[in-house]
mmCIF file of C-alpha atoms in Angstrom:
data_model
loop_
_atom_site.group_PDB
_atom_site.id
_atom_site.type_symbol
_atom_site.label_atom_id
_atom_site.label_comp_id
_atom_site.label_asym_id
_atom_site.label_seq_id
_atom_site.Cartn_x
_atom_site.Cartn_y
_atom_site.Cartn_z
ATOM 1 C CA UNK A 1 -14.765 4.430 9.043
ATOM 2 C CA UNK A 2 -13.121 2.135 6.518
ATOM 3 C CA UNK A 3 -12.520 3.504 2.811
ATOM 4 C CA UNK A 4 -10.850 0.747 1.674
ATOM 5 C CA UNK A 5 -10.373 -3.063 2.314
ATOM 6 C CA UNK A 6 -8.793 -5.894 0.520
ATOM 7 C CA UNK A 7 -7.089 -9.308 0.522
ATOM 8 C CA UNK A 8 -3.434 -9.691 -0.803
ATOM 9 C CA UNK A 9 -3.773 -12.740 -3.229
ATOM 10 C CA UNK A 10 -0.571 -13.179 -4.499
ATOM 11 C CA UNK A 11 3.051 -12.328 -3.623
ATOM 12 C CA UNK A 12 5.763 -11.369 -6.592
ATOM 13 C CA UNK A 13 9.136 -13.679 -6.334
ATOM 14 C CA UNK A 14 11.103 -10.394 -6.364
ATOM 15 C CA UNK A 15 8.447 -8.026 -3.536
ATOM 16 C CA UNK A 16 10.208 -8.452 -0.232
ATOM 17 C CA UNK A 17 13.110 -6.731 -2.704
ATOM 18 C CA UNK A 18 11.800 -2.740 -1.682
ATOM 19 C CA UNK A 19 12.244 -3.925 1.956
ATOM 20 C CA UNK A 20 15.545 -2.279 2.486
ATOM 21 C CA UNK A 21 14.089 0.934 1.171
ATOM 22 C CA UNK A 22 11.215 0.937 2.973
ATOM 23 C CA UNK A 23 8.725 0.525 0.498
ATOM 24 C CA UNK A 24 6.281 -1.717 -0.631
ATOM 25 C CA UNK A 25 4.109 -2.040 -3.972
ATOM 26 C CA UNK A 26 0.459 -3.181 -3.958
ATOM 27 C CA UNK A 27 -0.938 -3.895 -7.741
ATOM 28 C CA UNK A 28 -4.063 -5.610 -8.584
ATOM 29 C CA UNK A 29 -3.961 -9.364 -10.099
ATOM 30 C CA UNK A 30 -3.482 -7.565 -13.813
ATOM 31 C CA UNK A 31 -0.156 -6.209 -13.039
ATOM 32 C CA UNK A 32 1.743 -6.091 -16.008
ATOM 33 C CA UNK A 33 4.546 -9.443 -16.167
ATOM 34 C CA UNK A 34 7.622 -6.844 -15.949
ATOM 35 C CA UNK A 35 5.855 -5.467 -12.710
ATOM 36 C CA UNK A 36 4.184 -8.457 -11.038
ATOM 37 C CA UNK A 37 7.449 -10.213 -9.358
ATOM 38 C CA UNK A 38 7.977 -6.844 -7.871
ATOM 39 C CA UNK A 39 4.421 -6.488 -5.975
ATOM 40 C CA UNK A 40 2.045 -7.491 -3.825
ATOM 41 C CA UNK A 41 -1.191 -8.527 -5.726
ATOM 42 C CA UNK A 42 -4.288 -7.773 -3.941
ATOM 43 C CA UNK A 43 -8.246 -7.305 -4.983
ATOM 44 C CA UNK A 44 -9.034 -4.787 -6.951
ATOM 45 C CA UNK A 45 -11.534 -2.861 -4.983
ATOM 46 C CA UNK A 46 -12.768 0.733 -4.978
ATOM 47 C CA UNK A 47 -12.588 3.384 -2.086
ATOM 48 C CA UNK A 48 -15.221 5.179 -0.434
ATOM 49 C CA UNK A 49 -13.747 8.013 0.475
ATOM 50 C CA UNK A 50 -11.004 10.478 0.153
ATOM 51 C CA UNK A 51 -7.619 8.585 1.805
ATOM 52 C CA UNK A 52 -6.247 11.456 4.547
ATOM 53 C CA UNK A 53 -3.014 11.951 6.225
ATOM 54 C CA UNK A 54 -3.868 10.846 9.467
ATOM 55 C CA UNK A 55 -5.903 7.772 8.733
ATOM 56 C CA UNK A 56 -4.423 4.287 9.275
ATOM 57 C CA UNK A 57 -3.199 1.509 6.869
ATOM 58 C CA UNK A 58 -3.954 -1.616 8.408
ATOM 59 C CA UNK A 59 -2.224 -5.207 7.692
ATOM 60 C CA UNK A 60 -4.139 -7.707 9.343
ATOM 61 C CA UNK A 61 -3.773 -6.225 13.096
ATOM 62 C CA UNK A 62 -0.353 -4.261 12.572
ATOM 63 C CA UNK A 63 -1.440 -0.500 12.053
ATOM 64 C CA UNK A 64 0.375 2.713 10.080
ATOM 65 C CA UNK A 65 -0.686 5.980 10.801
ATOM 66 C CA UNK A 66 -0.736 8.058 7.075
ATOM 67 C CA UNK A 67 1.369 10.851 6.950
ATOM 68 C CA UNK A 68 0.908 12.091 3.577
ATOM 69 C CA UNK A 69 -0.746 10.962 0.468
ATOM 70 C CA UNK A 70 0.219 11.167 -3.621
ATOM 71 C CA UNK A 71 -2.702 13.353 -5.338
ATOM 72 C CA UNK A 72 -2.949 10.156 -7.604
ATOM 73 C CA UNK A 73 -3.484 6.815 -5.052
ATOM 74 C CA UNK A 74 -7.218 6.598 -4.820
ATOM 75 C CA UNK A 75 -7.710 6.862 -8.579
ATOM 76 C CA UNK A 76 -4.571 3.765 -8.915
ATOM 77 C CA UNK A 77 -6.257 2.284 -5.929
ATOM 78 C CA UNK A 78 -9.766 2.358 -7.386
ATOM 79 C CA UNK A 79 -9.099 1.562 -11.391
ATOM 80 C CA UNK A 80 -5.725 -0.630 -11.129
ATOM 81 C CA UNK A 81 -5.200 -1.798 -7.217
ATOM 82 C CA UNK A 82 -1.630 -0.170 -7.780
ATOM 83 C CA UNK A 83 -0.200 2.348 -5.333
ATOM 84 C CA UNK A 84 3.066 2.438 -3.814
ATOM 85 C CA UNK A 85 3.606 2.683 -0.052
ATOM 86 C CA UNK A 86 6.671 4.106 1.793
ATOM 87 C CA UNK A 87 7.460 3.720 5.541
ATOM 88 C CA UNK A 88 9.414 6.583 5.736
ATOM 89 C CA UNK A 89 6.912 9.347 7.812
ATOM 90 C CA UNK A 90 7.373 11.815 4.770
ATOM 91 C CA UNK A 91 4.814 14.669 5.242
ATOM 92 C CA UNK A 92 5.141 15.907 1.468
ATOM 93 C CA UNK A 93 4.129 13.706 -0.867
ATOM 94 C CA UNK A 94 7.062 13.285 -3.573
ATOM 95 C CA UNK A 95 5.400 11.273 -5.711
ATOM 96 C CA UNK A 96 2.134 10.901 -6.853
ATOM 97 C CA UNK A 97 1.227 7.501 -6.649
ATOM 98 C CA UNK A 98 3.165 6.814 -3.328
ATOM 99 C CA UNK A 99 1.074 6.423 0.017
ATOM 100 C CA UNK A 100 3.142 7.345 2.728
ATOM 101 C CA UNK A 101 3.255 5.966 6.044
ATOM 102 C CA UNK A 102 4.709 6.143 9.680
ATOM 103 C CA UNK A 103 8.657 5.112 9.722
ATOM 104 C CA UNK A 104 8.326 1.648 11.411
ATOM 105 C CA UNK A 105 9.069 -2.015 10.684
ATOM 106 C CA UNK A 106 7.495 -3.334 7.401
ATOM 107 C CA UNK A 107 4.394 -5.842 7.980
ATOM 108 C CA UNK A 108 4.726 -9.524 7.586
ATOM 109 C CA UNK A 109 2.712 -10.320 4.339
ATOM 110 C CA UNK A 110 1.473 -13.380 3.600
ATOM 111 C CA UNK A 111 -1.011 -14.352 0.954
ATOM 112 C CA UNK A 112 -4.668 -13.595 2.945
ATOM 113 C CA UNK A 113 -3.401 -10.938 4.515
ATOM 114 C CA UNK A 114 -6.100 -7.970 4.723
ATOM 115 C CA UNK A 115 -5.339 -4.144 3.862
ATOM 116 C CA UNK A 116 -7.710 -1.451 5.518
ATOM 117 C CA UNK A 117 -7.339 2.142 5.197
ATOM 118 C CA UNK A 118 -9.698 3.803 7.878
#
């Protein structure tokens, strides 16, 4: 069951930066100018459901399974399009906006690229 889809509809100057570390930042087409080099933009669109370890993050056909989840990234999800994901495999959430994800390569983004989380 999908609980979240999107479109990433712009691409930051600066957001292939995080790569070395593993992470990558997702904010809706509002992101503030200090933020918006840094990130992916994508469609601001609401979730259905609760977002579970377990579940997959999905770029285009390249799958992550979720191995722990910040108590705040539905609510950024839903009101700003803003979470931050890390491909580490962490299984405690350190922070609270941070998605975590299975420790392999980074997706190739691309403007068009589509984001499920099912």
């Amino acid at each position: 069951m999908v609980v979240f889809s999107t479109n990433v509809v712009g691409i930051g100057n600066e957001a292939e930066l995080f790569k070395e570390e593993k992470m990558m930042i997702l904010f809706g087409k509002e992101a503030p100018d200090a933020l918006a080099e840094y990130c992916y933009n994508i469609e601001v669109n609401t979730t259905s459901d609760e977002i579970q370890k377990d579940m997959y993050l999905k770029f285009d056909n390249q799958a992550y399974k979720i191995t722990s989840v910040g108590n705040v990234v539905r609510k950024n999800l839903d009101l700003l399009g803003h979470i931050t994901i890390k491909f580490d495999g962490s299984t405690q959430p350190e922070l609270p906006g941070t998605l975590y994800v299975e420790d392999k390569e980074l997706p190739q983004m691309k403007i068009g690229t589509k984001v499920v989380i099912e």
